[in-house]
């Protein structure tokens, strides 16, 4: 849920901090008081398009910050934040956006700077804003199929998963075939290039880790004199007359005379004796190393030439010798494929035909599962519309296939185009008047009808989308009477499962609020300010009375307001 919203220097708002609660929060106030400005601020906070015009006159920048609380670790926001390396601690997500007078935006999520695109992706998991003319995804026909898939849940997801496993193999085979079917001239050029590259690598006769071994040898040759002197001096220090081993041998001899007297002396004698023999052995090894040392200036020239050759290959084929050898193996396989092109094409065509048959089966299964859930969804939507006094409305989900080229695989005689989500196109169709044909939902124009249709669909899909907060911006425009009451009850039911913020001019909706916020505007000197106040029960009666009758509030309108609040309490109870 959206727990806290802070707005500074935004439009006519100088400074505003609003705390929100769970359930249904209704924002009311006179036209122009700033209700929609608050929704605009939230829209910008979740990645909406902004400009310098939003900055309050005379200020350098506008600042908007929102605190969201996530109750479940399965919330989609966790995954989105993890993808971009943002930590969520104690289920808290803080979005912040600043817009300067130059129009530049700075976006942060939990203190980390993010791009507008990332802010928009994260924001879409937290807030869903619906306005009378802002149809968003429910009015976008390309979103109807994903919405149906969300509604179908695990069964559609499982069918899609099986389809997509085959689809990935199908796409891979198509790419391989397409590559082999490139024109002859391109293929000939590719063949010449690969032949030259493979010949160059093979002639070099590279061995695994050869460059590392050569570098080690080069270091030894370059430091030959230093190594020779160190070995010679070390050997002479240990071995020879009056050298280190002579003195240690003398010590061992003296202790040998008294070792039988005391156990401690015997232990010391044994330790020194062991050390003597170890050092003697090392002296022999130093002598052998000295005898084997040989300086060959021609060998150094060979190593440097060989390393230059290897570095030349590295610049062309890989960062290491292992990379070069791996590349050689890869192009050898590609050469074999090109040289035996016809055979490979025939094999791939056979394999593609088999995979296509499997894919057709999986695609038909996905369609069947979708159509089953579509029937359930249609009945569900009928019930929602009936609750909103649109019982004569007809609703249907119309399926078609994505049409492919004439030589594409056929389903029911239609050439289809396979995509990652299947071959189906689904669109919501509706008719609000008896005798009128069903038309695409996007073409429904009546404001009042559109409000109810949107609310009916949102009542269903809000349960499947996982958003934290849903905002209705005057979606109840154009309705009155019993329809207004039905809309109020429907909005309240949506708020039972999700936090709902609603701007409304309907007293019926205001009466259903768990929290009622009054937005007002006042003039301080030469500037206008917007303020927000949470209403008490008595203040609710007064505000609902104003919504019923306008400016003049009579005792009768107060009684009517009380009746609405009592009715709302019964419905909620």
XYZ file of C-alpha atoms in Angstrom:
573
model
C 0.000 0.000 0.000
C 0.969 3.650 -0.435
C 1.578 4.698 3.173
C 3.015 8.197 2.818
C 3.152 10.802 0.041
C 5.267 13.969 0.228
C 4.921 16.724 -2.405
C 6.956 19.949 -2.546
C 6.767 22.844 -5.034
C 4.562 20.912 -7.442
C 2.060 23.002 -9.471
C 0.034 24.944 -6.868
C 1.191 22.705 -3.998
C 3.898 24.333 -1.886
C 4.384 21.530 0.645
C 2.078 18.631 1.370
C 2.465 15.400 3.311
C -0.356 12.861 3.246
C -0.635 9.586 5.162
C -2.815 6.901 3.610
C -4.503 3.897 5.194
C -5.636 0.532 3.896
C -9.045 0.134 2.320
C -10.913 2.853 0.431
C -9.670 6.442 0.646
C -11.883 9.003 -1.095
C -10.560 12.443 -2.034
C -13.193 15.150 -2.489
C -13.223 18.919 -2.806
C -14.285 21.793 -4.991
C -13.339 21.758 -8.661
C -9.834 23.190 -9.040
C -8.858 22.524 -5.416
C -5.988 20.258 -6.518
C -7.397 16.721 -6.321
C -6.146 15.764 -9.772
C -2.807 17.457 -9.075
C -2.202 14.936 -6.288
C -2.950 12.090 -8.712
C -0.653 13.759 -11.277
C 2.095 13.759 -8.650
C 1.618 10.033 -8.011
C 1.621 9.428 -11.771
C 4.988 11.196 -12.065
C 6.300 9.320 -9.024
C 5.787 5.983 -10.790
C 7.496 7.064 -13.999
C 4.973 9.225 -15.844
C 6.103 11.833 -18.331
C 7.080 15.110 -16.639
C 8.118 18.604 -17.654
C 9.333 21.887 -16.154
C 5.714 23.162 -16.178
C 5.045 21.064 -13.056
C 7.556 23.089 -10.995
C 5.842 25.669 -8.789
C 6.401 29.210 -10.054
C 9.517 30.809 -8.560
C 11.050 27.521 -7.312
C 14.081 25.585 -8.587
C 12.619 22.080 -8.534
C 9.595 19.970 -7.630
C 10.055 17.006 -5.286
C 7.766 13.993 -4.912
C 8.415 11.084 -2.570
C 6.279 8.069 -1.706
C 6.627 5.261 0.829
C 5.099 1.911 -0.187
C 4.683 -1.046 2.173
C 4.758 -4.580 0.761
C 3.110 -7.219 2.904
C 4.183 -10.290 0.908
C 7.659 -11.226 -0.345
C 6.036 -12.719 -3.457
C 5.011 -9.216 -4.604
C 6.235 -8.545 -8.195
C 8.129 -5.477 -6.969
C 10.695 -7.702 -5.221
C 11.662 -9.364 -8.497
C 11.811 -6.058 -10.418
C 14.073 -4.515 -7.760
C 16.302 -7.608 -7.585
C 16.844 -7.441 -11.364
C 18.417 -3.970 -11.031
C 20.255 -4.592 -7.744
C 17.941 -2.687 -5.386
C 17.483 -4.079 -1.863
C 14.086 -4.033 -0.159
C 14.346 -3.952 3.621
C 11.384 -4.703 5.915
C 8.998 -4.559 2.954
C 9.537 -0.825 2.383
C 10.009 0.777 -1.039
C 10.659 4.523 -1.285
C 10.255 6.161 -4.686
C 11.560 9.685 -5.165
C 11.466 11.994 -8.152
C 12.777 15.504 -8.633
C 11.988 17.720 -11.642
C 14.079 20.874 -12.144
C 13.045 24.076 -13.923
C 15.272 22.946 -16.815
C 13.035 19.882 -17.227
C 15.646 17.379 -16.027
C 14.400 14.502 -13.860
C 16.249 12.641 -11.109
C 14.722 9.306 -10.056
C 15.582 7.191 -7.030
C 14.331 3.895 -5.621
C 15.353 3.178 -2.007
C 18.038 5.848 -2.389
C 19.576 4.352 -5.551
C 19.631 6.431 -8.725
C 17.662 4.757 -11.522
C 16.601 5.581 -15.059
C 13.080 6.674 -15.926
C 12.467 3.289 -17.551
C 13.392 1.375 -14.390
C 11.270 3.701 -12.236
C 8.338 3.096 -14.585
C 8.788 -0.703 -14.420
C 8.935 -0.719 -10.614
C 6.112 1.820 -10.315
C 3.818 -0.279 -12.522
C 3.949 -3.068 -9.916
C 2.929 -0.669 -7.146
C 0.221 1.628 -8.534
C -2.453 1.298 -11.225
C -4.113 4.610 -12.155
C -7.450 4.675 -13.957
C -9.114 7.818 -15.191
C -12.268 8.389 -17.225
C -10.267 8.984 -20.390
C -7.118 7.086 -19.425
C -8.009 3.596 -20.580
C -4.552 2.140 -20.050
C -4.187 -1.571 -20.603
C -7.857 -2.532 -20.244
C -8.660 -0.466 -23.337
C -5.556 -1.627 -25.230
C -6.520 -4.690 -27.281
C -2.905 -5.929 -27.282
C -3.207 -6.340 -23.488
C -6.370 -8.444 -23.561
C -4.573 -11.743 -24.199
C -2.079 -11.223 -21.306
C -5.008 -10.288 -19.040
C -6.787 -13.508 -19.990
C -3.576 -15.447 -19.271
C -3.350 -13.794 -15.835
C -6.965 -14.722 -15.177
C -6.331 -18.337 -16.238
C -3.481 -18.603 -13.761
C -1.457 -21.804 -13.380
C -3.305 -23.866 -16.021
C -2.619 -21.420 -18.861
C 0.921 -20.795 -17.555
C 1.651 -24.538 -17.634
C 0.316 -24.923 -21.193
C 2.360 -21.891 -22.300
C 5.502 -23.252 -20.689
C 5.235 -26.500 -22.657
C 4.562 -24.545 -25.862
C 7.512 -22.180 -25.286
C 9.970 -25.042 -24.771
C 9.140 -26.321 -28.281
C 8.968 -22.761 -29.679
C 12.571 -22.043 -28.634
C 13.753 -25.163 -30.500
C 11.644 -24.121 -33.515
C 13.214 -20.630 -33.606
C 16.719 -22.050 -33.261
C 16.217 -24.402 -36.231
C 14.737 -21.582 -38.336
C 17.790 -19.392 -37.706
C 20.154 -22.223 -38.638
C 18.253 -22.843 -41.871
C 18.128 -19.143 -42.681
C 21.892 -18.926 -42.247
C 22.472 -21.892 -44.557
C 20.104 -20.456 -47.169
C 22.024 -17.196 -47.517
C 22.945 -16.366 -51.120
C 25.835 -18.115 -52.804
C 28.093 -15.055 -52.923
C 27.817 -14.444 -49.161
C 28.407 -18.143 -48.495
C 31.517 -18.151 -50.738
C 32.932 -15.108 -48.947
C 32.248 -16.714 -45.588
C 33.914 -19.947 -46.721
C 37.070 -18.076 -47.833
C 37.236 -16.130 -44.572
C 36.803 -19.188 -42.339
C 39.325 -21.209 -44.366
C 41.927 -18.446 -44.002
C 41.289 -18.061 -40.262
C 41.431 -21.796 -39.528
C 44.594 -22.193 -41.630
C 46.277 -19.306 -39.780
C 45.463 -20.788 -36.362
C 46.438 -24.350 -37.316
C 49.779 -23.233 -38.807
C 50.631 -21.564 -35.503
C 50.479 -24.982 -33.799
C 49.318 -23.550 -30.491
C 49.506 -25.616 -27.322
C 47.261 -25.048 -24.270
C 48.803 -22.481 -21.859
C 51.783 -22.067 -24.196
C 51.887 -18.294 -23.723
C 52.078 -18.611 -19.925
C 54.872 -21.162 -20.106
C 56.855 -19.008 -22.551
C 56.473 -15.947 -20.334
C 57.849 -17.913 -17.362
C 60.825 -19.075 -19.417
C 61.443 -15.538 -20.716
C 61.568 -14.174 -17.170
C 64.183 -16.798 -16.240
C 66.397 -16.009 -19.259
C 66.181 -12.250 -18.717
C 67.195 -12.758 -15.082
C 69.851 -15.458 -15.831
C 72.809 -13.617 -14.250
C 70.846 -12.790 -11.106
C 69.704 -16.411 -10.700
C 73.239 -17.727 -11.346
C 74.804 -15.466 -8.731
C 72.140 -16.327 -6.162
C 72.573 -20.100 -6.651
C 76.392 -19.885 -6.645
C 76.560 -17.780 -3.486
C 73.934 -19.932 -1.740
C 75.848 -23.122 -2.540
C 79.164 -21.682 -1.386
C 77.591 -20.379 1.828
C 76.413 -23.883 2.705
C 79.095 -26.185 1.355
C 82.852 -26.041 1.607
C 85.533 -25.437 4.197
C 84.471 -23.196 7.076
C 80.978 -22.856 5.485
C 77.574 -23.179 7.061
C 77.354 -26.978 6.950
C 80.794 -27.319 8.617
C 79.672 -25.281 11.612
C 76.366 -27.174 11.870
C 78.295 -30.466 11.609
C 80.604 -29.312 14.415
C 77.549 -28.475 16.573
C 76.070 -31.922 15.864
C 79.405 -33.582 16.861
C 79.628 -31.720 20.184
C 76.046 -32.592 21.114
C 76.611 -36.215 20.139
C 79.154 -36.501 22.974
C 76.575 -35.588 25.623
C 73.292 -36.748 24.049
C 73.282 -39.973 26.112
C 73.351 -37.979 29.361
C 70.067 -36.050 29.040
C 66.848 -36.630 27.051
C 66.585 -32.913 26.259
C 70.107 -32.850 24.853
C 69.348 -35.964 22.817
C 66.273 -34.294 21.292
C 68.303 -31.204 20.411
C 70.989 -33.395 18.790
C 68.363 -35.198 16.661
C 66.788 -31.909 15.509
C 70.145 -30.432 14.487
C 71.150 -33.689 12.790
C 67.908 -33.721 10.749
C 68.463 -30.094 9.773
C 72.052 -30.872 8.753
C 71.032 -33.653 6.386
C 68.180 -31.571 4.905
C 70.544 -28.650 4.269
C 73.121 -31.025 2.806
C 70.509 -32.352 0.389
C 69.536 -28.783 -0.590
C 73.197 -27.954 -1.194
C 73.411 -30.844 -3.669
C 70.274 -29.552 -5.423
C 71.766 -26.049 -5.637
C 74.908 -27.561 -7.210
C 72.817 -29.518 -9.742
C 70.861 -26.368 -10.656
C 74.142 -24.488 -11.199
C 75.453 -27.218 -13.475
C 72.228 -27.223 -15.534
C 72.048 -23.431 -15.981
C 72.759 -22.410 -19.531
C 72.337 -19.034 -21.180
C 71.041 -19.169 -24.757
C 70.449 -15.703 -26.312
C 68.940 -17.352 -29.416
C 66.282 -18.984 -27.229
C 65.212 -15.545 -25.957
C 64.814 -14.304 -29.534
C 62.677 -17.357 -30.344
C 60.444 -16.828 -27.274
C 59.842 -13.160 -28.048
C 59.010 -13.978 -31.667
C 56.639 -16.727 -30.592
C 54.901 -14.463 -28.063
C 54.453 -11.795 -30.744
C 52.854 -14.406 -33.005
C 50.494 -15.510 -30.214
C 49.582 -11.904 -29.347
C 48.788 -11.260 -33.018
C 46.357 -14.199 -32.948
C 44.881 -13.002 -29.648
C 44.024 -9.620 -31.175
C 42.043 -11.410 -33.881
C 40.546 -14.508 -32.277
C 40.449 -14.361 -28.456
C 41.989 -13.056 -25.257
C 43.703 -16.340 -24.327
C 45.222 -19.320 -26.128
C 42.247 -21.371 -24.883
C 39.862 -18.849 -26.521
C 41.762 -19.082 -29.824
C 41.665 -22.891 -29.824
C 37.952 -22.816 -28.945
C 37.292 -20.388 -31.810
C 39.211 -22.665 -34.188
C 37.003 -25.585 -33.146
C 33.871 -23.490 -33.700
C 34.815 -22.331 -37.210
C 35.922 -25.848 -38.130
C 32.362 -27.000 -37.390
C 30.927 -24.095 -39.395
C 33.238 -24.914 -42.317
C 32.042 -28.496 -42.267
C 28.432 -27.260 -42.295
C 29.058 -24.941 -45.279
C 31.066 -27.520 -47.256
C 28.304 -30.095 -46.680
C 25.545 -27.477 -46.940
C 22.961 -29.476 -48.881
C 23.155 -32.416 -46.481
C 22.781 -30.131 -43.450
C 19.861 -28.253 -45.036
C 18.043 -31.509 -45.687
C 18.617 -32.688 -42.096
C 17.478 -29.362 -40.637
C 14.354 -29.290 -42.813
C 13.365 -32.746 -41.596
C 13.991 -31.760 -37.982
C 12.103 -28.465 -38.421
C 9.123 -30.284 -39.913
C 8.971 -32.599 -36.916
C 9.315 -29.727 -34.416
C 6.651 -27.701 -36.294
C 4.166 -30.581 -35.933
C 4.882 -30.696 -32.184
C 4.522 -26.910 -31.966
C 1.136 -27.002 -33.715
C -0.098 -29.518 -31.141
C 1.133 -27.356 -28.244
C -0.336 -24.186 -29.819
C -3.764 -25.828 -30.197
C -3.577 -26.945 -26.562
C -2.804 -23.385 -25.397
C -5.765 -22.094 -27.439
C -8.113 -24.718 -25.975
C -7.091 -23.889 -22.386
C -7.473 -20.163 -23.068
C -10.932 -20.591 -24.584
C -12.050 -22.593 -21.572
C -10.985 -19.830 -19.184
C -12.388 -17.193 -21.557
C -15.873 -18.697 -21.119
C -15.512 -18.486 -17.335
C -14.238 -14.910 -17.578
C -17.190 -13.884 -19.779
C -19.636 -15.203 -17.186
C -17.695 -13.452 -14.436
C -17.837 -10.138 -16.321
C -21.583 -10.586 -16.995
C -22.138 -10.845 -13.240
C -20.046 -7.738 -12.539
C -21.950 -5.734 -15.194
C -25.260 -6.990 -13.808
C -24.275 -5.614 -10.402
C -23.751 -2.261 -12.136
C -27.206 -2.297 -13.789
C -25.885 -3.286 -17.195
C -27.666 -6.642 -17.288
C -28.617 -6.180 -20.963
C -24.995 -5.693 -21.970
C -23.446 -8.388 -24.117
C -19.794 -9.266 -23.643
C -17.542 -11.741 -25.415
C -13.879 -12.556 -25.987
C -13.241 -12.952 -29.701
C -10.373 -15.218 -30.724
C -8.447 -15.143 -33.992
C -5.066 -16.347 -35.190
C -1.962 -14.333 -35.982
C -1.774 -14.761 -39.700
C 1.545 -15.778 -41.203
C 2.805 -16.048 -44.785
C 1.043 -18.294 -47.288
C 3.609 -21.078 -46.792
C 3.268 -20.895 -42.986
C 1.908 -23.875 -40.980
C -1.896 -24.164 -41.000
C -4.360 -24.277 -38.116
C -7.978 -24.751 -39.229
C -6.898 -23.875 -42.764
C -5.345 -20.538 -41.716
C -1.565 -19.932 -42.079
C -0.386 -18.905 -38.622
C 2.568 -17.016 -37.220
C 4.161 -18.559 -34.146
C 5.212 -16.173 -31.382
C 6.432 -16.672 -27.850
C 2.906 -16.350 -26.395
C 1.307 -18.656 -28.970
C -0.687 -18.005 -32.132
C -3.788 -16.441 -30.565
C -5.185 -12.939 -30.771
C -7.898 -12.208 -28.191
C -9.968 -9.034 -27.954
C -12.788 -7.980 -25.652
C -16.028 -7.189 -27.521
C -19.092 -5.538 -26.032
C -22.554 -4.281 -26.927
C -24.323 -2.015 -24.429
C -27.610 -1.660 -26.330
C -30.125 -4.379 -27.235
C -30.064 -5.169 -30.957
C -26.640 -3.588 -31.488
C -23.803 -5.841 -32.676
C -20.783 -6.571 -30.500
C -17.930 -4.136 -31.079
C -14.352 -3.928 -29.797
C -14.208 -2.576 -26.246
C -11.896 0.250 -27.354
C -14.708 1.678 -29.519
C -17.214 2.049 -26.663
C -17.642 5.827 -26.315
C -20.346 6.623 -23.733
C -18.716 8.099 -20.611
C -21.093 6.573 -18.067
C -21.083 3.141 -19.709
C -17.324 3.264 -20.100
C -16.919 4.036 -16.399
C -18.956 0.985 -15.416
C -17.268 -1.324 -17.911
C -13.852 -0.215 -16.702
C -14.881 -0.750 -13.092
C -16.317 -4.204 -13.824
C -13.111 -5.301 -15.547
C -10.933 -3.765 -12.852
C -12.964 -5.566 -10.155
C -11.938 -8.855 -11.735
C -8.394 -8.171 -12.891
C -7.233 -6.312 -9.796
C -7.215 -9.690 -8.035
C -4.821 -11.118 -10.636
C -2.358 -8.267 -11.164
C -0.815 -7.894 -7.705
C -0.591 -4.085 -7.714
C -0.285 -2.456 -4.296
C -2.574 0.535 -4.888
C -5.363 1.242 -7.384
C -6.340 4.831 -8.125
C -9.681 5.775 -9.692
C -9.600 9.338 -10.993
C -13.250 10.393 -11.481
C -14.212 7.079 -13.116
C -17.761 7.648 -11.829
C -18.384 10.677 -14.064
C -21.650 10.581 -16.013
C -23.628 8.351 -13.626
C -26.210 9.003 -10.925
C -28.966 7.402 -8.865
C -28.926 3.651 -8.368
C -25.998 3.282 -10.775
C -23.972 5.651 -8.605
C -24.734 3.501 -5.561
C -23.764 0.341 -7.446
C -20.456 1.928 -8.504
C -19.782 2.996 -4.922
C -20.313 -0.565 -3.691
C -18.160 -1.990 -6.486
C -15.272 0.380 -5.725
C -15.512 -0.556 -2.060
C -15.363 -4.289 -2.913
C -12.194 -3.702 -4.938
C -10.689 -1.944 -1.892
C -11.212 -5.043 0.256
C -8.379 -6.788 -1.643
C -6.302 -3.728 -2.619
C -5.743 -0.231 -1.312
C -7.946 2.098 -3.393
C -7.605 5.878 -3.722
C -10.590 7.456 -5.433
C -11.313 11.004 -6.571
C -15.060 11.338 -6.779
C -17.898 13.831 -7.042
C -20.495 11.224 -6.029
C -21.791 11.398 -2.436
C -22.541 7.652 -2.618
C -18.849 6.898 -3.186
C -17.738 9.320 -0.460
C -20.089 7.634 2.012
C -18.379 4.244 1.399
C -14.918 5.631 2.282
C -12.877 4.139 5.091
C -10.883 7.376 5.033
C -12.272 10.645 3.664
C -9.744 13.332 2.674
C -10.909 16.851 1.836
C -8.761 18.763 -0.646
C -9.090 22.529 -0.375
C -7.408 25.585 -1.852
C -6.624 28.832 -0.076
C -4.845 32.089 -0.870
C -1.935 33.181 1.305
C -0.847 36.674 0.265
C -0.317 36.519 -3.472
C 0.103 32.722 -3.668
C -2.355 29.832 -3.784
C -1.865 26.742 -1.611
C -3.513 23.324 -1.547
C -4.166 21.545 1.758
C -5.465 18.095 2.715
C -7.493 17.219 5.782
C -8.793 13.864 7.064
C -12.444 14.392 8.012
C -14.127 13.428 11.274
C -17.623 11.871 11.228
C -19.328 15.260 11.636
C -17.137 16.767 8.924
C -17.979 13.839 6.626
C -21.686 14.641 7.018
C -21.063 18.269 6.137
C -18.890 17.433 3.080
C -21.293 14.775 1.748
C -24.108 17.274 2.255
C -22.191 19.780 0.133
C -21.742 17.116 -2.564
C -25.502 16.473 -2.550
C -26.820 20.008 -2.625
C -23.952 22.238 -3.714
C -23.008 25.393 -1.772
C -25.986 25.675 0.615
C -26.166 22.893 3.190
C -29.584 22.504 4.830
C -30.724 20.241 7.623
C -32.421 18.092 4.989
C -29.177 17.550 3.091
C -27.448 16.703 6.382
C -30.121 14.097 7.089
C -29.668 12.713 3.596
C -25.884 12.564 4.168
C -26.402 10.695 7.450
C -28.670 8.202 5.681
C -25.988 7.586 3.046
C -23.369 6.981 5.740
C -25.679 4.616 7.627
C -26.457 2.713 4.420
C -22.738 2.475 3.656
C -22.032 1.151 7.153
C -24.675 -1.582 6.687
C -23.239 -2.607 3.294
C -19.692 -2.711 4.660
C -20.839 -4.614 7.700
